[in-house]
């Protein structure tokens, strides 16, 4: 699984809360897409 680490500083119009809310909301979808890509990469290798 790929881990994304967001090291961006909060700008004057940015919100860390909104970023966390987005990640919570779409975490399952991101994992599904990542897993499919991983399977495809392995499938092309063999």
Short mmCIF file of C-alpha atoms in Angstrom, two decimals:
data_model
loop_
_atom_site.label_atom_id
_atom_site.label_comp_id
_atom_site.label_asym_id
_atom_site.label_seq_id
_atom_site.Cartn_x
_atom_site.Cartn_y
_atom_site.Cartn_z
CA UNK A 1 0.00 0.00 0.00
CA UNK A 2 1.18 3.50 -0.77
CA UNK A 3 1.36 6.01 2.05
CA UNK A 4 0.88 9.68 1.32
CA UNK A 5 2.43 12.05 3.81
CA UNK A 6 1.21 15.60 3.45
CA UNK A 7 4.00 17.89 4.63
CA UNK A 8 2.57 21.07 3.17
CA UNK A 9 2.35 24.04 5.46
CA UNK A 10 -1.06 25.57 5.93
CA UNK A 11 -1.36 28.63 3.76
CA UNK A 12 -3.45 31.61 4.76
CA UNK A 13 -6.49 30.25 2.88
CA UNK A 14 -5.92 26.55 3.58
CA UNK A 15 -7.40 24.36 6.26
CA UNK A 16 -5.84 21.20 7.69
CA UNK A 17 -9.31 20.23 8.92
CA UNK A 18 -10.68 20.23 5.37
CA UNK A 19 -7.75 18.11 4.17
CA UNK A 20 -8.35 15.57 6.95
CA UNK A 21 -12.08 15.52 6.20
CA UNK A 22 -11.34 14.81 2.54
CA UNK A 23 -8.96 11.96 3.41
CA UNK A 24 -11.48 10.39 5.79
CA UNK A 25 -14.27 10.66 3.23
CA UNK A 26 -12.35 9.13 0.31
CA UNK A 27 -9.93 6.81 2.11
CA UNK A 28 -11.69 3.60 1.02
CA UNK A 29 -11.83 4.73 -2.61
CA UNK A 30 -8.15 5.71 -2.59
CA UNK A 31 -7.22 2.30 -1.16
CA UNK A 32 -9.31 0.51 -3.81
CA UNK A 33 -7.70 2.40 -6.68
CA UNK A 34 -4.23 1.87 -5.20
CA UNK A 35 -4.83 -1.87 -4.79
CA UNK A 36 -6.07 -2.21 -8.38
CA UNK A 37 -2.97 -0.44 -9.66
CA UNK A 38 -0.81 -2.74 -7.57
CA UNK A 39 -2.55 -5.82 -8.99
CA UNK A 40 -2.17 -4.55 -12.54
CA UNK A 41 1.53 -3.86 -12.00
CA UNK A 42 2.07 -7.39 -10.73
CA UNK A 43 -0.02 -8.83 -13.56
CA UNK A 44 2.15 -7.19 -16.21
CA UNK A 45 5.30 -8.39 -14.52
CA UNK A 46 4.51 -12.12 -14.84
#
